[in-house]
């Protein structure tokens, strides 16, 4: 297990290093002069020179890359050309809201997708299996922005069951101000016992979380079904049938654990996909996360902010894969040999 951990950590470091070089290249290839964007179109030559000096734009490319890596390691992710604030501070404010949304959606997807996949495998080729496959196919295929607008129209505008947009009722900032600990609203509200904001956040979270969870739920259900069907055809399953165990017991007691190995790998992939996919959902529901920050940064050609969002998503993706790799090593010792 220690060698497996070291090998996976080394691979993660190489991937992050590649992403850093890629984001640096993107920053240099994006049209426009960062010095002009920072100083303004009416800046004097002296102000432009000062901006170029501040960002090291006159240095050789290898020197700029070295300075960029050095700054990232020391926690300096650059300064946003739009907000004039450190990109790291902006991301620390925006990312928790995205994590709140995507984390809730992924928990929902796991809680629904795995049991539904077990149900489909248990009744393979029968009506429950047919229903699960059709539903999961629709969940995977439906465009996320269409589903967001449809749920918003039906359940928010027409029925009025849920709020139409936002993270919570802004009026509560006056009546029930929230003390921040983690910057994740629902967690902070739970920690501090701020039940008005906790309840309001839950109500606002339902629709966007369902939208973000749709694709992961369908994919997890399909993968769980396929893995269980394959595992139930192995020699150990035939032995368990000969010993008198029923199909449900074989699937849940013996086949599910080894079948979770590919499902865990899939969860890491859909987690990263859900973060990026959540950008559209945040735009529709006016959710104050990375999506809104990225859209504003792109529209203003804020290259340091764009690079910061790209790097953060990549790091989160690598960490998610690393966690899943470690879980696979615990669940299935055969994975350590790969």
mmCIF file of C-alpha atoms in Angstrom:
data_model
loop_
_atom_site.group_PDB
_atom_site.id
_atom_site.type_symbol
_atom_site.label_atom_id
_atom_site.label_comp_id
_atom_site.label_asym_id
_atom_site.label_seq_id
_atom_site.Cartn_x
_atom_site.Cartn_y
_atom_site.Cartn_z
ATOM 1 C CA UNK A 1 0.000 0.000 0.000
ATOM 2 C CA UNK A 2 2.794 2.582 0.695
ATOM 3 C CA UNK A 3 4.346 1.935 -2.743
ATOM 4 C CA UNK A 4 0.913 2.225 -4.332
ATOM 5 C CA UNK A 5 0.367 5.540 -2.540
ATOM 6 C CA UNK A 6 3.758 6.929 -3.613
ATOM 7 C CA UNK A 7 3.145 5.877 -7.227
ATOM 8 C CA UNK A 8 -0.267 7.541 -7.342
ATOM 9 C CA UNK A 9 1.079 10.713 -5.689
ATOM 10 C CA UNK A 10 3.845 10.889 -8.292
ATOM 11 C CA UNK A 11 1.326 10.568 -11.114
ATOM 12 C CA UNK A 12 -0.836 13.287 -9.556
ATOM 13 C CA UNK A 13 2.125 15.663 -9.290
ATOM 14 C CA UNK A 14 3.006 15.101 -12.963
ATOM 15 C CA UNK A 15 -0.572 15.828 -14.053
ATOM 16 C CA UNK A 16 -0.719 19.035 -12.008
ATOM 17 C CA UNK A 17 2.641 20.122 -13.437
ATOM 18 C CA UNK A 18 1.321 19.571 -16.947
ATOM 19 C CA UNK A 19 -1.790 21.599 -16.194
ATOM 20 C CA UNK A 20 0.336 24.454 -14.808
ATOM 21 C CA UNK A 21 2.372 24.602 -18.015
ATOM 22 C CA UNK A 22 -0.827 24.432 -20.081
ATOM 23 C CA UNK A 23 -2.519 27.263 -18.186
ATOM 24 C CA UNK A 24 0.608 29.371 -18.535
ATOM 25 C CA UNK A 25 0.580 28.785 -22.297
ATOM 26 C CA UNK A 26 -3.110 29.667 -22.497
ATOM 27 C CA UNK A 27 -2.488 32.922 -20.640
ATOM 28 C CA UNK A 28 0.175 33.877 -23.176
ATOM 29 C CA UNK A 29 -1.855 32.809 -26.234
ATOM 30 C CA UNK A 30 -5.105 34.621 -25.337
ATOM 31 C CA UNK A 31 -5.439 37.753 -27.532
ATOM 32 C CA UNK A 32 -4.989 41.077 -25.804
ATOM 33 C CA UNK A 33 -2.390 42.711 -23.603
ATOM 34 C CA UNK A 34 -2.845 42.014 -19.862
ATOM 35 C CA UNK A 35 -1.117 45.307 -19.094
ATOM 36 C CA UNK A 36 -3.762 47.221 -21.088
ATOM 37 C CA UNK A 37 -6.547 45.215 -19.452
ATOM 38 C CA UNK A 38 -5.181 46.000 -15.991
ATOM 39 C CA UNK A 39 -4.199 49.659 -16.494
ATOM 40 C CA UNK A 40 -7.151 50.544 -18.712
ATOM 41 C CA UNK A 41 -7.439 51.618 -22.365
ATOM 42 C CA UNK A 42 -6.633 55.239 -21.499
ATOM 43 C CA UNK A 43 -3.494 54.430 -19.524
ATOM 44 C CA UNK A 44 -0.376 56.465 -20.112
ATOM 45 C CA UNK A 45 2.817 54.823 -21.410
ATOM 46 C CA UNK A 46 4.254 55.075 -17.890
ATOM 47 C CA UNK A 47 1.245 53.276 -16.402
ATOM 48 C CA UNK A 48 1.482 50.554 -19.056
ATOM 49 C CA UNK A 49 5.189 50.145 -18.353
ATOM 50 C CA UNK A 50 4.467 49.836 -14.637
ATOM 51 C CA UNK A 51 1.798 47.207 -15.309
ATOM 52 C CA UNK A 52 4.140 45.224 -17.564
ATOM 53 C CA UNK A 53 6.808 45.393 -14.893
ATOM 54 C CA UNK A 54 4.342 44.260 -12.219
ATOM 55 C CA UNK A 55 3.293 41.189 -14.221
ATOM 56 C CA UNK A 56 6.800 40.507 -15.575
ATOM 57 C CA UNK A 57 5.592 40.634 -19.175
ATOM 58 C CA UNK A 58 8.927 41.876 -20.499
ATOM 59 C CA UNK A 59 10.849 38.901 -19.102
ATOM 60 C CA UNK A 60 11.860 35.946 -21.265
ATOM 61 C CA UNK A 61 9.219 33.182 -21.515
ATOM 62 C CA UNK A 62 11.226 30.644 -19.453
ATOM 63 C CA UNK A 63 11.687 33.287 -16.743
ATOM 64 C CA UNK A 64 7.957 34.066 -16.799
ATOM 65 C CA UNK A 65 7.137 30.344 -16.494
ATOM 66 C CA UNK A 66 9.540 29.941 -13.563
ATOM 67 C CA UNK A 67 8.086 32.994 -11.812
ATOM 68 C CA UNK A 68 4.565 31.678 -12.446
ATOM 69 C CA UNK A 69 5.357 28.295 -10.901
ATOM 70 C CA UNK A 70 7.172 29.931 -7.977
ATOM 71 C CA UNK A 71 4.217 32.229 -7.291
ATOM 72 C CA UNK A 72 1.738 29.327 -7.436
ATOM 73 C CA UNK A 73 3.786 27.307 -4.963
ATOM 74 C CA UNK A 74 3.948 30.267 -2.566
ATOM 75 C CA UNK A 75 0.187 30.857 -2.844
ATOM 76 C CA UNK A 76 0.212 33.797 -5.254
ATOM 77 C CA UNK A 77 -2.221 32.943 -8.060
ATOM 78 C CA UNK A 78 -2.015 36.383 -9.620
ATOM 79 C CA UNK A 79 -4.270 39.431 -9.499
ATOM 80 C CA UNK A 80 -7.644 39.553 -11.223
ATOM 81 C CA UNK A 81 -7.761 42.193 -13.944
ATOM 82 C CA UNK A 82 -11.477 42.670 -13.259
ATOM 83 C CA UNK A 83 -11.805 42.714 -9.466
ATOM 84 C CA UNK A 84 -8.248 43.960 -8.746
ATOM 85 C CA UNK A 85 -8.192 41.353 -5.981
ATOM 86 C CA UNK A 86 -5.888 38.335 -5.636
ATOM 87 C CA UNK A 87 -7.299 35.482 -7.725
ATOM 88 C CA UNK A 88 -6.784 33.117 -4.799
ATOM 89 C CA UNK A 89 -9.078 35.246 -2.599
ATOM 90 C CA UNK A 90 -11.725 35.378 -5.331
ATOM 91 C CA UNK A 91 -11.608 31.597 -5.732
ATOM 92 C CA UNK A 92 -11.842 31.063 -1.972
ATOM 93 C CA UNK A 93 -15.108 32.996 -2.055
ATOM 94 C CA UNK A 94 -16.550 31.381 -5.198
ATOM 95 C CA UNK A 95 -15.425 27.757 -4.886
ATOM 96 C CA UNK A 96 -17.259 26.885 -1.631
ATOM 97 C CA UNK A 97 -20.624 27.700 -3.253
ATOM 98 C CA UNK A 98 -19.784 25.440 -6.204
ATOM 99 C CA UNK A 99 -18.570 22.733 -3.836
ATOM 100 C CA UNK A 100 -21.835 23.020 -1.920
ATOM 101 C CA UNK A 101 -23.859 22.520 -5.096
ATOM 102 C CA UNK A 102 -21.723 19.818 -6.695
ATOM 103 C CA UNK A 103 -21.148 17.975 -3.409
ATOM 104 C CA UNK A 104 -24.882 17.810 -2.729
ATOM 105 C CA UNK A 105 -25.554 16.688 -6.298
ATOM 106 C CA UNK A 106 -22.895 13.967 -6.140
ATOM 107 C CA UNK A 107 -24.180 12.631 -2.821
ATOM 108 C CA UNK A 108 -27.660 12.534 -4.350
ATOM 109 C CA UNK A 109 -26.322 10.756 -7.435
ATOM 110 C CA UNK A 110 -24.537 8.110 -5.352
ATOM 111 C CA UNK A 111 -27.495 7.618 -3.016
ATOM 112 C CA UNK A 112 -29.832 7.061 -5.968
ATOM 113 C CA UNK A 113 -27.561 5.658 -8.677
ATOM 114 C CA UNK A 114 -26.041 2.706 -6.813
ATOM 115 C CA UNK A 115 -29.317 1.281 -5.377
ATOM 116 C CA UNK A 116 -31.036 1.783 -8.724
ATOM 117 C CA UNK A 117 -28.168 -0.018 -10.457
ATOM 118 C CA UNK A 118 -28.490 -2.897 -7.983
ATOM 119 C CA UNK A 119 -32.231 -3.038 -8.691
ATOM 120 C CA UNK A 120 -31.623 -3.183 -12.442
ATOM 121 C CA UNK A 121 -29.039 -5.958 -12.068
ATOM 122 C CA UNK A 122 -31.319 -7.934 -9.771
ATOM 123 C CA UNK A 123 -34.171 -7.873 -12.298
ATOM 124 C CA UNK A 124 -32.052 -8.062 -15.447
ATOM 125 C CA UNK A 125 -34.115 -8.108 -18.697
ATOM 126 C CA UNK A 126 -37.314 -7.561 -16.687
ATOM 127 C CA UNK A 127 -39.489 -4.470 -16.340
ATOM 128 C CA UNK A 128 -37.517 -2.782 -13.491
ATOM 129 C CA UNK A 129 -34.313 -3.195 -15.498
ATOM 130 C CA UNK A 130 -35.970 -1.785 -18.612
ATOM 131 C CA UNK A 131 -37.305 1.212 -16.668
ATOM 132 C CA UNK A 132 -33.916 1.933 -15.074
ATOM 133 C CA UNK A 133 -32.110 1.782 -18.420
ATOM 134 C CA UNK A 134 -34.584 4.099 -20.145
ATOM 135 C CA UNK A 135 -34.572 6.586 -17.255
ATOM 136 C CA UNK A 136 -30.788 6.590 -16.918
ATOM 137 C CA UNK A 137 -30.416 7.067 -20.672
ATOM 138 C CA UNK A 138 -32.712 10.092 -20.539
ATOM 139 C CA UNK A 139 -30.817 11.497 -17.543
ATOM 140 C CA UNK A 140 -27.527 11.179 -19.405
ATOM 141 C CA UNK A 141 -28.823 12.544 -22.703
ATOM 142 C CA UNK A 142 -30.952 15.532 -21.697
ATOM 143 C CA UNK A 143 -29.157 18.903 -22.109
ATOM 144 C CA UNK A 144 -28.400 20.318 -18.690
ATOM 145 C CA UNK A 145 -29.515 23.867 -19.532
ATOM 146 C CA UNK A 146 -32.849 22.577 -20.901
ATOM 147 C CA UNK A 147 -33.462 20.511 -17.763
ATOM 148 C CA UNK A 148 -32.574 23.508 -15.578
ATOM 149 C CA UNK A 149 -35.005 25.789 -17.413
ATOM 150 C CA UNK A 150 -37.726 23.111 -17.423
ATOM 151 C CA UNK A 151 -37.514 22.459 -13.672
ATOM 152 C CA UNK A 152 -37.305 26.181 -13.003
ATOM 153 C CA UNK A 153 -40.427 26.824 -15.087
ATOM 154 C CA UNK A 154 -42.502 23.970 -13.670
ATOM 155 C CA UNK A 155 -41.521 23.793 -9.994
ATOM 156 C CA UNK A 156 -40.519 27.413 -9.343
ATOM 157 C CA UNK A 157 -42.552 29.623 -11.671
ATOM 158 C CA UNK A 158 -45.754 27.585 -12.128
ATOM 159 C CA UNK A 159 -46.109 25.545 -8.936
ATOM 160 C CA UNK A 160 -44.100 27.815 -6.633
ATOM 161 C CA UNK A 161 -42.712 24.885 -4.677
ATOM 162 C CA UNK A 162 -39.109 26.088 -4.751
ATOM 163 C CA UNK A 163 -37.312 29.439 -5.146
ATOM 164 C CA UNK A 164 -36.428 30.337 -8.711
ATOM 165 C CA UNK A 165 -32.810 31.448 -8.186
ATOM 166 C CA UNK A 166 -30.122 32.403 -5.698
ATOM 167 C CA UNK A 167 -28.402 30.572 -2.845
ATOM 168 C CA UNK A 168 -30.781 31.744 -0.113
ATOM 169 C CA UNK A 169 -33.184 34.594 0.592
ATOM 170 C CA UNK A 170 -31.047 37.733 0.636
ATOM 171 C CA UNK A 171 -33.409 39.377 3.147
ATOM 172 C CA UNK A 172 -32.040 36.965 5.763
ATOM 173 C CA UNK A 173 -28.706 38.804 5.677
ATOM 174 C CA UNK A 174 -30.454 41.508 7.681
ATOM 175 C CA UNK A 175 -32.762 39.457 9.896
ATOM 176 C CA UNK A 176 -30.499 36.412 10.449
ATOM 177 C CA UNK A 177 -26.885 37.288 9.526
ATOM 178 C CA UNK A 178 -24.673 34.265 9.009
ATOM 179 C CA UNK A 179 -21.331 33.783 10.753
ATOM 180 C CA UNK A 180 -18.865 32.301 8.238
ATOM 181 C CA UNK A 181 -16.565 29.452 9.155
ATOM 182 C CA UNK A 182 -16.083 27.414 5.971
ATOM 183 C CA UNK A 183 -17.764 29.763 3.445
ATOM 184 C CA UNK A 184 -20.072 26.846 2.599
ATOM 185 C CA UNK A 185 -23.400 28.397 3.491
ATOM 186 C CA UNK A 186 -25.348 25.292 4.441
ATOM 187 C CA UNK A 187 -22.479 23.981 6.588
ATOM 188 C CA UNK A 188 -21.949 27.321 8.323
ATOM 189 C CA UNK A 189 -25.677 27.652 8.968
ATOM 190 C CA UNK A 190 -25.743 24.168 10.482
ATOM 191 C CA UNK A 191 -22.671 24.813 12.645
ATOM 192 C CA UNK A 192 -23.981 28.121 13.990
ATOM 193 C CA UNK A 193 -27.590 26.966 14.317
ATOM 194 C CA UNK A 194 -28.838 29.585 11.866
ATOM 195 C CA UNK A 195 -31.983 27.670 10.927
ATOM 196 C CA UNK A 196 -33.638 30.370 8.774
ATOM 197 C CA UNK A 197 -30.653 30.452 6.391
ATOM 198 C CA UNK A 198 -30.209 26.674 6.642
ATOM 199 C CA UNK A 199 -33.825 26.089 5.606
ATOM 200 C CA UNK A 200 -33.694 28.727 2.889
ATOM 201 C CA UNK A 201 -30.472 27.278 1.468
ATOM 202 C CA UNK A 202 -31.974 23.792 1.375
ATOM 203 C CA UNK A 203 -34.988 25.118 -0.527
ATOM 204 C CA UNK A 204 -32.787 26.978 -3.016
ATOM 205 C CA UNK A 205 -30.472 23.971 -3.371
ATOM 206 C CA UNK A 206 -33.053 21.383 -4.443
ATOM 207 C CA UNK A 207 -33.599 22.311 -8.095
ATOM 208 C CA UNK A 208 -29.985 23.072 -9.124
ATOM 209 C CA UNK A 209 -28.727 19.981 -7.245
ATOM 210 C CA UNK A 210 -31.226 17.753 -9.057
ATOM 211 C CA UNK A 211 -30.129 19.195 -12.396
ATOM 212 C CA UNK A 212 -26.417 18.693 -11.687
ATOM 213 C CA UNK A 213 -27.107 15.190 -10.299
ATOM 214 C CA UNK A 214 -29.037 14.001 -13.367
ATOM 215 C CA UNK A 215 -26.052 12.991 -15.503
ATOM 216 C CA UNK A 216 -23.970 11.418 -12.667
ATOM 217 C CA UNK A 217 -27.000 9.459 -11.449
ATOM 218 C CA UNK A 218 -27.654 7.964 -14.872
ATOM 219 C CA UNK A 219 -24.010 7.065 -15.451
ATOM 220 C CA UNK A 220 -23.504 5.597 -11.963
ATOM 221 C CA UNK A 221 -26.700 3.510 -12.302
ATOM 222 C CA UNK A 222 -25.590 2.132 -15.673
ATOM 223 C CA UNK A 223 -22.074 1.346 -14.468
ATOM 224 C CA UNK A 224 -23.327 -0.293 -11.248
ATOM 225 C CA UNK A 225 -25.728 -2.457 -13.244
ATOM 226 C CA UNK A 226 -23.063 -3.522 -15.752
ATOM 227 C CA UNK A 227 -20.446 -4.229 -13.062
ATOM 228 C CA UNK A 228 -22.858 -6.278 -10.956
ATOM 229 C CA UNK A 229 -24.057 -8.327 -13.926
ATOM 230 C CA UNK A 230 -20.444 -9.096 -14.837
ATOM 231 C CA UNK A 231 -19.529 -9.912 -11.243
ATOM 232 C CA UNK A 232 -22.585 -12.150 -10.783
ATOM 233 C CA UNK A 233 -21.304 -14.342 -13.616
ATOM 234 C CA UNK A 234 -17.973 -15.055 -11.910
ATOM 235 C CA UNK A 235 -17.066 -18.406 -10.353
ATOM 236 C CA UNK A 236 -17.621 -17.195 -6.789
ATOM 237 C CA UNK A 237 -21.214 -16.258 -7.650
ATOM 238 C CA UNK A 238 -21.909 -19.703 -9.091
ATOM 239 C CA UNK A 239 -20.501 -21.254 -5.911
ATOM 240 C CA UNK A 240 -22.720 -19.028 -3.777
ATOM 241 C CA UNK A 241 -25.783 -20.093 -5.801
ATOM 242 C CA UNK A 242 -24.811 -23.723 -5.278
ATOM 243 C CA UNK A 243 -24.630 -23.054 -1.538
ATOM 244 C CA UNK A 244 -28.211 -21.803 -1.596
ATOM 245 C CA UNK A 245 -27.803 -18.025 -1.503
ATOM 246 C CA UNK A 246 -30.485 -16.020 -3.302
ATOM 247 C CA UNK A 247 -29.754 -13.551 -6.114
ATOM 248 C CA UNK A 248 -30.352 -10.495 -3.957
ATOM 249 C CA UNK A 249 -28.000 -11.784 -1.286
ATOM 250 C CA UNK A 250 -25.328 -12.620 -3.875
ATOM 251 C CA UNK A 251 -25.516 -9.147 -5.410
ATOM 252 C CA UNK A 252 -25.521 -7.152 -2.173
ATOM 253 C CA UNK A 253 -23.304 -9.309 0.059
ATOM 254 C CA UNK A 254 -20.725 -10.731 -2.340
ATOM 255 C CA UNK A 255 -20.777 -9.015 -5.742
ATOM 256 C CA UNK A 256 -21.303 -5.391 -4.759
ATOM 257 C CA UNK A 257 -17.936 -4.744 -3.128
ATOM 258 C CA UNK A 258 -15.739 -5.863 -6.065
ATOM 259 C CA UNK A 259 -18.239 -4.250 -8.472
ATOM 260 C CA UNK A 260 -17.718 -0.889 -6.778
ATOM 261 C CA UNK A 261 -14.153 -0.684 -8.130
ATOM 262 C CA UNK A 262 -15.102 0.651 -11.589
ATOM 263 C CA UNK A 263 -17.919 2.666 -10.036
ATOM 264 C CA UNK A 264 -15.447 4.509 -7.806
ATOM 265 C CA UNK A 265 -13.331 5.390 -10.845
ATOM 266 C CA UNK A 266 -16.434 6.684 -12.550
ATOM 267 C CA UNK A 267 -17.391 8.821 -9.555
ATOM 268 C CA UNK A 268 -14.082 10.704 -9.819
ATOM 269 C CA UNK A 269 -14.754 11.410 -13.480
ATOM 270 C CA UNK A 270 -18.332 12.567 -12.983
ATOM 271 C CA UNK A 271 -17.257 14.738 -10.059
ATOM 272 C CA UNK A 272 -14.980 16.778 -12.314
ATOM 273 C CA UNK A 273 -17.643 16.770 -15.022
ATOM 274 C CA UNK A 274 -20.242 17.979 -12.531
ATOM 275 C CA UNK A 275 -18.065 20.942 -11.536
ATOM 276 C CA UNK A 276 -17.755 22.101 -15.140
ATOM 277 C CA UNK A 277 -21.356 21.167 -15.948
ATOM 278 C CA UNK A 278 -22.422 23.130 -12.893
ATOM 279 C CA UNK A 279 -21.185 26.322 -14.556
ATOM 280 C CA UNK A 280 -24.274 26.338 -16.796
ATOM 281 C CA UNK A 281 -26.552 25.472 -13.905
ATOM 282 C CA UNK A 282 -25.092 28.286 -11.804
ATOM 283 C CA UNK A 283 -25.772 30.709 -14.649
ATOM 284 C CA UNK A 284 -29.430 29.626 -14.902
ATOM 285 C CA UNK A 285 -30.061 29.634 -11.147
ATOM 286 C CA UNK A 286 -27.821 32.640 -10.401
ATOM 287 C CA UNK A 287 -25.774 30.506 -8.021
ATOM 288 C CA UNK A 288 -22.766 32.454 -6.670
ATOM 289 C CA UNK A 289 -20.056 29.938 -7.497
ATOM 290 C CA UNK A 290 -17.180 29.323 -9.860
ATOM 291 C CA UNK A 291 -19.499 29.344 -12.867
ATOM 292 C CA UNK A 292 -20.547 32.958 -12.427
ATOM 293 C CA UNK A 293 -16.970 33.973 -11.644
ATOM 294 C CA UNK A 294 -15.662 32.170 -14.747
ATOM 295 C CA UNK A 295 -18.302 33.716 -17.032
ATOM 296 C CA UNK A 296 -17.515 37.203 -15.759
ATOM 297 C CA UNK A 297 -13.792 36.560 -16.147
ATOM 298 C CA UNK A 298 -14.153 35.285 -19.709
ATOM 299 C CA UNK A 299 -16.353 38.204 -20.762
ATOM 300 C CA UNK A 300 -13.697 40.612 -19.408
ATOM 301 C CA UNK A 301 -10.710 38.651 -20.797
ATOM 302 C CA UNK A 302 -9.408 38.306 -17.260
ATOM 303 C CA UNK A 303 -6.633 35.817 -18.055
ATOM 304 C CA UNK A 304 -5.257 35.406 -14.505
ATOM 305 C CA UNK A 305 -8.753 34.590 -13.237
ATOM 306 C CA UNK A 306 -9.435 32.205 -16.138
ATOM 307 C CA UNK A 307 -6.126 30.450 -15.490
ATOM 308 C CA UNK A 308 -6.952 30.283 -11.776
ATOM 309 C CA UNK A 309 -10.337 28.646 -12.405
ATOM 310 C CA UNK A 310 -8.763 26.183 -14.867
ATOM 311 C CA UNK A 311 -6.001 25.265 -12.453
ATOM 312 C CA UNK A 312 -8.372 24.900 -9.508
ATOM 313 C CA UNK A 313 -10.714 22.583 -11.417
ATOM 314 C CA UNK A 314 -7.730 20.524 -12.575
ATOM 315 C CA UNK A 315 -6.336 20.228 -9.036
ATOM 316 C CA UNK A 316 -9.747 19.215 -7.684
ATOM 317 C CA UNK A 317 -10.036 16.615 -10.444
ATOM 318 C CA UNK A 318 -6.576 15.198 -9.686
ATOM 319 C CA UNK A 319 -7.308 15.079 -5.945
ATOM 320 C CA UNK A 320 -10.643 13.354 -6.576
ATOM 321 C CA UNK A 321 -8.901 10.726 -8.708
ATOM 322 C CA UNK A 322 -6.223 10.287 -6.065
ATOM 323 C CA UNK A 323 -8.817 9.709 -3.348
ATOM 324 C CA UNK A 324 -10.645 7.223 -5.556
ATOM 325 C CA UNK A 325 -7.399 5.398 -6.370
ATOM 326 C CA UNK A 326 -6.701 5.035 -2.647
ATOM 327 C CA UNK A 327 -10.236 3.804 -2.007
ATOM 328 C CA UNK A 328 -9.818 1.277 -4.808
ATOM 329 C CA UNK A 329 -6.640 0.050 -3.177
ATOM 330 C CA UNK A 330 -8.556 -0.498 0.064
ATOM 331 C CA UNK A 331 -11.661 -2.048 -1.506
ATOM 332 C CA UNK A 332 -9.838 -4.229 -4.037
ATOM 333 C CA UNK A 333 -6.192 -5.174 -3.293
ATOM 334 C CA UNK A 334 -5.790 -6.191 -6.949
ATOM 335 C CA UNK A 335 -5.840 -2.484 -7.875
ATOM 336 C CA UNK A 336 -2.536 -1.934 -6.048
ATOM 337 C CA UNK A 337 -0.732 -4.085 -8.590
ATOM 338 C CA UNK A 338 -1.714 -1.856 -11.529
#
